[in-house]
């Protein structure tokens, strides 16, 4: 009979599986530093040789990376989502901006509904905490902090949806947003009226999530991202009209 004796699993394999799960679920993020070897071995309850063996295996798989004199870090596993050539193409064509917003509206509305349904109490508390920080930044009239917290708020919702594919895909998308590839979020927060409306949209999303109302959460996200789309369209038209006005003025001066 083709049966083989079952052997106890090596400790290093258990460590590998646990770290893999933490990366997969987004708990360990790209670029995040792991605790020291001593601390990590104590937390996991394994010997240092077993931990080193696990780390070496994860490094060979491209999930961990060593920085000389700095320790072990989670590798930039999101870096390959878009090639540099495609990123440059996105940046050069404004239609990519609106496709990006439409993509976010479709996926984030689903994520919000999932977060209201499947998010843990801790997940919802994290989202509420980020929103309270947004309120504080809004009162201080700090567009830079408010824009950064905006991204953090939406990512917290993605994390609360408990879909690992969506999580890693959207994290990659938000990294491009932070780099200003699609649009400069701070521009959205310069206008006081727009800032007030955006804050109320985030409040509506947060309220729906805290009430665990998936349909209200879905609709609130759709309303929010539709406003961003309209605002950017208006900005683009205003910029185009301003450019035409400058050309006309220059032409009149040359006559």
mmCIF file of C-alpha atoms in Angstrom:
data_model
loop_
_atom_site.group_PDB
_atom_site.id
_atom_site.type_symbol
_atom_site.label_atom_id
_atom_site.label_comp_id
_atom_site.label_asym_id
_atom_site.label_seq_id
_atom_site.Cartn_x
_atom_site.Cartn_y
_atom_site.Cartn_z
ATOM 1 C CA UNK A 1 0.000 0.000 0.000
ATOM 2 C CA UNK A 2 1.414 3.487 -0.934
ATOM 3 C CA UNK A 3 1.197 4.981 2.547
ATOM 4 C CA UNK A 4 4.142 6.751 4.132
ATOM 5 C CA UNK A 5 4.881 7.487 7.729
ATOM 6 C CA UNK A 6 3.709 10.972 8.795
ATOM 7 C CA UNK A 7 6.555 13.075 10.111
ATOM 8 C CA UNK A 8 6.196 16.027 12.467
ATOM 9 C CA UNK A 9 6.431 19.294 10.542
ATOM 10 C CA UNK A 10 9.665 21.200 10.890
ATOM 11 C CA UNK A 11 9.352 24.311 12.994
ATOM 12 C CA UNK A 12 10.825 26.424 10.204
ATOM 13 C CA UNK A 13 7.973 25.367 7.913
ATOM 14 C CA UNK A 14 5.429 26.538 10.505
ATOM 15 C CA UNK A 15 7.229 29.886 10.725
ATOM 16 C CA UNK A 16 7.223 30.213 6.941
ATOM 17 C CA UNK A 17 3.489 29.564 6.767
ATOM 18 C CA UNK A 18 2.728 32.092 9.511
ATOM 19 C CA UNK A 19 4.772 34.886 7.912
ATOM 20 C CA UNK A 20 3.272 34.065 4.508
ATOM 21 C CA UNK A 21 -0.219 34.448 5.969
ATOM 22 C CA UNK A 22 0.668 37.790 7.539
ATOM 23 C CA UNK A 23 1.948 39.083 4.186
ATOM 24 C CA UNK A 24 -1.003 37.613 2.289
ATOM 25 C CA UNK A 25 -3.540 39.246 4.604
ATOM 26 C CA UNK A 26 -1.741 42.581 4.422
ATOM 27 C CA UNK A 27 -0.849 42.626 8.112
ATOM 28 C CA UNK A 28 2.845 42.715 7.212
ATOM 29 C CA UNK A 29 3.187 45.418 4.573
ATOM 30 C CA UNK A 30 5.813 45.912 1.835
ATOM 31 C CA UNK A 31 8.860 47.671 3.263
ATOM 32 C CA UNK A 32 7.900 46.899 6.867
ATOM 33 C CA UNK A 33 10.753 45.855 9.140
ATOM 34 C CA UNK A 34 10.428 42.593 11.044
ATOM 35 C CA UNK A 35 11.305 42.496 14.754
ATOM 36 C CA UNK A 36 14.883 41.570 15.667
ATOM 37 C CA UNK A 37 15.856 37.920 15.441
ATOM 38 C CA UNK A 38 15.812 37.583 19.204
ATOM 39 C CA UNK A 39 12.401 39.212 19.632
ATOM 40 C CA UNK A 40 10.841 37.331 16.716
ATOM 41 C CA UNK A 41 12.121 33.942 17.878
ATOM 42 C CA UNK A 42 10.689 34.637 21.341
ATOM 43 C CA UNK A 43 7.316 35.715 19.926
ATOM 44 C CA UNK A 44 7.086 32.618 17.736
ATOM 45 C CA UNK A 45 8.465 30.298 20.374
ATOM 46 C CA UNK A 46 11.103 28.791 18.106
ATOM 47 C CA UNK A 47 14.889 28.605 18.188
ATOM 48 C CA UNK A 48 17.014 31.082 16.267
ATOM 49 C CA UNK A 49 18.318 28.379 13.874
ATOM 50 C CA UNK A 50 14.722 27.456 12.958
ATOM 51 C CA UNK A 51 13.876 31.120 12.455
ATOM 52 C CA UNK A 52 16.958 31.680 10.271
ATOM 53 C CA UNK A 53 16.004 28.690 8.138
ATOM 54 C CA UNK A 54 12.498 30.089 7.665
ATOM 55 C CA UNK A 55 13.786 33.570 6.821
ATOM 56 C CA UNK A 56 16.223 32.113 4.280
ATOM 57 C CA UNK A 57 13.376 30.240 2.571
ATOM 58 C CA UNK A 58 11.187 33.350 2.458
ATOM 59 C CA UNK A 59 14.090 35.345 1.032
ATOM 60 C CA UNK A 60 14.559 32.744 -1.695
ATOM 61 C CA UNK A 61 10.863 33.169 -2.563
ATOM 62 C CA UNK A 62 11.265 36.942 -2.821
ATOM 63 C CA UNK A 63 8.972 37.714 0.130
ATOM 64 C CA UNK A 64 11.628 38.968 2.550
ATOM 65 C CA UNK A 65 14.773 41.003 1.942
ATOM 66 C CA UNK A 66 17.833 41.749 4.059
ATOM 67 C CA UNK A 67 19.228 45.267 4.337
ATOM 68 C CA UNK A 68 22.820 45.378 5.510
ATOM 69 C CA UNK A 69 22.988 46.539 9.108
ATOM 70 C CA UNK A 70 19.251 47.300 9.154
ATOM 71 C CA UNK A 71 17.543 43.940 9.528
ATOM 72 C CA UNK A 72 14.916 41.919 7.668
ATOM 73 C CA UNK A 73 12.128 43.630 5.716
ATOM 74 C CA UNK A 74 9.070 42.557 3.792
ATOM 75 C CA UNK A 75 10.025 42.754 0.131
ATOM 76 C CA UNK A 76 8.333 45.254 -2.160
ATOM 77 C CA UNK A 77 5.976 42.608 -3.487
ATOM 78 C CA UNK A 78 3.708 45.275 -5.022
ATOM 79 C CA UNK A 79 6.421 46.766 -7.188
ATOM 80 C CA UNK A 80 5.713 44.602 -10.230
ATOM 81 C CA UNK A 81 2.015 45.474 -10.517
ATOM 82 C CA UNK A 82 2.684 48.063 -13.242
ATOM 83 C CA UNK A 83 5.762 48.390 -15.396
ATOM 84 C CA UNK A 84 7.567 51.778 -15.498
ATOM 85 C CA UNK A 85 6.523 52.142 -19.140
ATOM 86 C CA UNK A 86 2.850 51.658 -18.262
ATOM 87 C CA UNK A 87 3.092 54.120 -15.363
ATOM 88 C CA UNK A 88 4.517 56.752 -17.736
ATOM 89 C CA UNK A 89 1.667 56.007 -20.137
ATOM 90 C CA UNK A 90 -0.890 56.518 -17.371
ATOM 91 C CA UNK A 91 0.692 59.834 -16.409
ATOM 92 C CA UNK A 92 0.644 61.092 -20.001
ATOM 93 C CA UNK A 93 -3.035 60.457 -20.751
ATOM 94 C CA UNK A 94 -5.799 62.055 -18.703
ATOM 95 C CA UNK A 95 -8.332 59.403 -19.756
ATOM 96 C CA UNK A 96 -6.424 57.053 -17.430
ATOM 97 C CA UNK A 97 -7.468 59.299 -14.532
ATOM 98 C CA UNK A 98 -11.159 58.796 -15.189
ATOM 99 C CA UNK A 99 -10.760 55.079 -15.889
ATOM 100 C CA UNK A 100 -8.936 54.857 -12.580
ATOM 101 C CA UNK A 101 -11.758 56.584 -10.712
ATOM 102 C CA UNK A 102 -14.356 54.333 -12.390
ATOM 103 C CA UNK A 103 -12.300 51.280 -11.424
ATOM 104 C CA UNK A 104 -12.067 52.463 -7.819
ATOM 105 C CA UNK A 105 -15.782 53.250 -7.698
ATOM 106 C CA UNK A 106 -16.681 49.719 -8.835
ATOM 107 C CA UNK A 107 -14.282 47.887 -6.518
ATOM 108 C CA UNK A 108 -14.448 50.129 -3.475
ATOM 109 C CA UNK A 109 -18.234 50.067 -3.421
ATOM 110 C CA UNK A 110 -18.024 46.275 -3.268
ATOM 111 C CA UNK A 111 -15.304 46.500 -0.617
ATOM 112 C CA UNK A 112 -17.424 48.842 1.509
ATOM 113 C CA UNK A 113 -20.381 46.460 1.370
ATOM 114 C CA UNK A 114 -18.092 43.578 2.326
ATOM 115 C CA UNK A 115 -16.530 45.597 5.158
ATOM 116 C CA UNK A 116 -19.981 46.351 6.593
ATOM 117 C CA UNK A 117 -20.793 42.642 6.444
ATOM 118 C CA UNK A 118 -17.522 40.866 7.227
ATOM 119 C CA UNK A 119 -15.384 43.481 8.968
ATOM 120 C CA UNK A 120 -14.531 42.765 12.574
ATOM 121 C CA UNK A 121 -15.291 45.218 15.355
ATOM 122 C CA UNK A 122 -11.580 46.050 15.378
ATOM 123 C CA UNK A 123 -11.637 46.731 11.605
ATOM 124 C CA UNK A 124 -14.517 49.169 11.999
ATOM 125 C CA UNK A 125 -12.832 50.846 14.946
ATOM 126 C CA UNK A 126 -9.711 51.438 12.821
ATOM 127 C CA UNK A 127 -11.834 53.025 10.089
ATOM 128 C CA UNK A 128 -13.598 55.246 12.628
ATOM 129 C CA UNK A 129 -10.256 56.286 14.151
ATOM 130 C CA UNK A 130 -8.907 57.350 10.766
ATOM 131 C CA UNK A 131 -12.073 59.338 10.112
ATOM 132 C CA UNK A 132 -11.710 61.162 13.442
ATOM 133 C CA UNK A 133 -8.166 62.084 12.394
ATOM 134 C CA UNK A 134 -9.586 63.419 9.125
ATOM 135 C CA UNK A 135 -11.974 65.622 11.105
ATOM 136 C CA UNK A 136 -9.060 66.977 13.155
ATOM 137 C CA UNK A 137 -6.966 67.676 10.044
ATOM 138 C CA UNK A 138 -9.977 69.353 8.432
ATOM 139 C CA UNK A 139 -10.439 71.711 11.385
ATOM 140 C CA UNK A 140 -6.746 72.615 11.221
ATOM 141 C CA UNK A 141 -7.072 73.313 7.493
ATOM 142 C CA UNK A 142 -4.148 71.071 6.639
ATOM 143 C CA UNK A 143 -4.777 69.854 3.042
ATOM 144 C CA UNK A 144 -1.634 67.704 2.967
ATOM 145 C CA UNK A 145 -2.537 65.703 6.084
ATOM 146 C CA UNK A 146 -6.180 65.549 5.067
ATOM 147 C CA UNK A 147 -5.296 64.151 1.637
ATOM 148 C CA UNK A 148 -3.000 61.515 3.140
ATOM 149 C CA UNK A 149 -5.664 60.464 5.641
ATOM 150 C CA UNK A 150 -8.135 60.226 2.765
ATOM 151 C CA UNK A 151 -6.048 57.440 1.216
ATOM 152 C CA UNK A 152 -5.574 55.788 4.617
ATOM 153 C CA UNK A 153 -9.348 55.810 5.194
ATOM 154 C CA UNK A 154 -10.096 54.086 1.898
ATOM 155 C CA UNK A 155 -7.332 51.533 2.385
ATOM 156 C CA UNK A 156 -8.706 50.705 5.837
ATOM 157 C CA UNK A 157 -12.022 49.873 4.173
ATOM 158 C CA UNK A 158 -10.276 47.637 1.649
ATOM 159 C CA UNK A 159 -8.494 45.856 4.506
ATOM 160 C CA UNK A 160 -11.795 45.398 6.357
ATOM 161 C CA UNK A 161 -13.339 43.719 3.292
ATOM 162 C CA UNK A 162 -11.209 40.622 3.994
ATOM 163 C CA UNK A 163 -10.474 39.864 0.345
ATOM 164 C CA UNK A 164 -6.722 39.384 -0.061
ATOM 165 C CA UNK A 165 -6.710 39.791 -3.852
ATOM 166 C CA UNK A 166 -8.572 43.079 -3.638
ATOM 167 C CA UNK A 167 -6.317 44.213 -0.802
ATOM 168 C CA UNK A 168 -3.019 43.787 -2.634
ATOM 169 C CA UNK A 169 -4.368 45.102 -5.942
ATOM 170 C CA UNK A 170 -5.798 48.249 -4.386
ATOM 171 C CA UNK A 171 -2.696 48.870 -2.272
ATOM 172 C CA UNK A 172 -0.717 48.938 -5.490
ATOM 173 C CA UNK A 173 -3.215 51.366 -7.016
ATOM 174 C CA UNK A 174 -3.021 53.678 -4.000
ATOM 175 C CA UNK A 175 0.772 53.709 -4.145
ATOM 176 C CA UNK A 176 0.456 55.191 -7.641
ATOM 177 C CA UNK A 177 -2.068 57.698 -6.319
ATOM 178 C CA UNK A 178 0.318 58.799 -3.555
ATOM 179 C CA UNK A 179 3.032 59.336 -6.174
ATOM 180 C CA UNK A 180 0.733 61.673 -8.094
ATOM 181 C CA UNK A 181 0.577 59.457 -11.174
ATOM 182 C CA UNK A 182 -3.188 59.817 -11.557
ATOM 183 C CA UNK A 183 -3.864 63.166 -9.927
ATOM 184 C CA UNK A 184 -2.697 65.334 -7.059
ATOM 185 C CA UNK A 185 -5.130 64.703 -4.206
ATOM 186 C CA UNK A 186 -4.068 67.907 -2.449
ATOM 187 C CA UNK A 187 -5.652 69.901 -5.274
ATOM 188 C CA UNK A 188 -9.002 68.409 -4.248
ATOM 189 C CA UNK A 189 -8.593 69.791 -0.735
ATOM 190 C CA UNK A 190 -7.640 73.392 -1.577
ATOM 191 C CA UNK A 191 -11.202 74.546 -2.126
ATOM 192 C CA UNK A 192 -12.977 74.976 1.206
ATOM 193 C CA UNK A 193 -16.403 74.022 -0.155
ATOM 194 C CA UNK A 194 -15.056 70.874 -1.803
ATOM 195 C CA UNK A 195 -13.208 69.937 1.390
ATOM 196 C CA UNK A 196 -16.399 70.288 3.424
ATOM 197 C CA UNK A 197 -18.354 68.106 1.001
ATOM 198 C CA UNK A 198 -15.622 65.459 0.894
ATOM 199 C CA UNK A 199 -15.557 65.285 4.687
ATOM 200 C CA UNK A 200 -19.328 64.793 4.786
ATOM 201 C CA UNK A 201 -18.998 62.018 2.190
ATOM 202 C CA UNK A 202 -16.446 60.258 4.356
ATOM 203 C CA UNK A 203 -18.738 60.734 7.340
ATOM 204 C CA UNK A 204 -21.595 59.070 5.431
ATOM 205 C CA UNK A 205 -19.356 56.138 4.491
ATOM 206 C CA UNK A 206 -18.145 55.760 8.064
ATOM 207 C CA UNK A 207 -21.657 56.007 9.518
ATOM 208 C CA UNK A 208 -22.917 53.288 7.160
ATOM 209 C CA UNK A 209 -20.018 51.023 8.041
ATOM 210 C CA UNK A 210 -20.419 51.530 11.780
ATOM 211 C CA UNK A 211 -24.136 50.724 11.374
ATOM 212 C CA UNK A 212 -23.148 47.617 9.382
ATOM 213 C CA UNK A 213 -25.407 48.669 6.514
ATOM 214 C CA UNK A 214 -23.807 47.216 3.339
ATOM 215 C CA UNK A 215 -26.140 48.899 0.829
ATOM 216 C CA UNK A 216 -25.751 52.328 2.430
ATOM 217 C CA UNK A 217 -21.967 51.871 2.527
ATOM 218 C CA UNK A 218 -21.899 50.855 -1.135
ATOM 219 C CA UNK A 219 -24.011 53.833 -2.195
ATOM 220 C CA UNK A 220 -21.985 56.291 -0.097
ATOM 221 C CA UNK A 221 -18.772 55.221 -1.847
ATOM 222 C CA UNK A 222 -20.407 55.584 -5.280
ATOM 223 C CA UNK A 223 -21.614 59.107 -4.420
ATOM 224 C CA UNK A 224 -18.183 60.061 -3.096
ATOM 225 C CA UNK A 225 -16.136 58.892 -6.070
ATOM 226 C CA UNK A 226 -18.683 60.275 -8.540
ATOM 227 C CA UNK A 227 -18.145 63.714 -6.973
ATOM 228 C CA UNK A 228 -14.374 63.356 -7.373
ATOM 229 C CA UNK A 229 -14.911 62.480 -11.024
ATOM 230 C CA UNK A 230 -17.099 65.554 -11.625
ATOM 231 C CA UNK A 231 -14.706 67.829 -9.735
ATOM 232 C CA UNK A 232 -11.738 66.691 -11.796
ATOM 233 C CA UNK A 233 -13.716 67.105 -15.017
ATOM 234 C CA UNK A 234 -14.476 70.693 -13.999
ATOM 235 C CA UNK A 235 -10.813 71.320 -13.189
ATOM 236 C CA UNK A 236 -9.740 69.951 -16.559
ATOM 237 C CA UNK A 237 -12.226 72.208 -18.365
ATOM 238 C CA UNK A 238 -11.110 75.228 -16.360
ATOM 239 C CA UNK A 239 -7.450 74.494 -17.156
ATOM 240 C CA UNK A 240 -8.272 74.108 -20.858
ATOM 241 C CA UNK A 241 -10.209 77.409 -20.906
ATOM 242 C CA UNK A 242 -7.354 79.160 -19.120
ATOM 243 C CA UNK A 243 -4.862 77.832 -21.660
ATOM 244 C CA UNK A 244 -7.031 79.079 -24.536
ATOM 245 C CA UNK A 245 -7.338 82.504 -22.877
ATOM 246 C CA UNK A 246 -3.544 82.742 -22.524
ATOM 247 C CA UNK A 247 -3.054 81.868 -26.186
ATOM 248 C CA UNK A 248 -5.577 84.512 -27.256
ATOM 249 C CA UNK A 249 -3.896 87.123 -25.068
ATOM 250 C CA UNK A 250 -0.468 86.257 -26.484
ATOM 251 C CA UNK A 251 -1.856 86.454 -30.007
ATOM 252 C CA UNK A 252 -3.386 89.871 -29.368
ATOM 253 C CA UNK A 253 -0.112 91.139 -27.965
ATOM 254 C CA UNK A 254 1.722 90.038 -31.115
ATOM 255 C CA UNK A 255 -0.669 91.899 -33.414
#
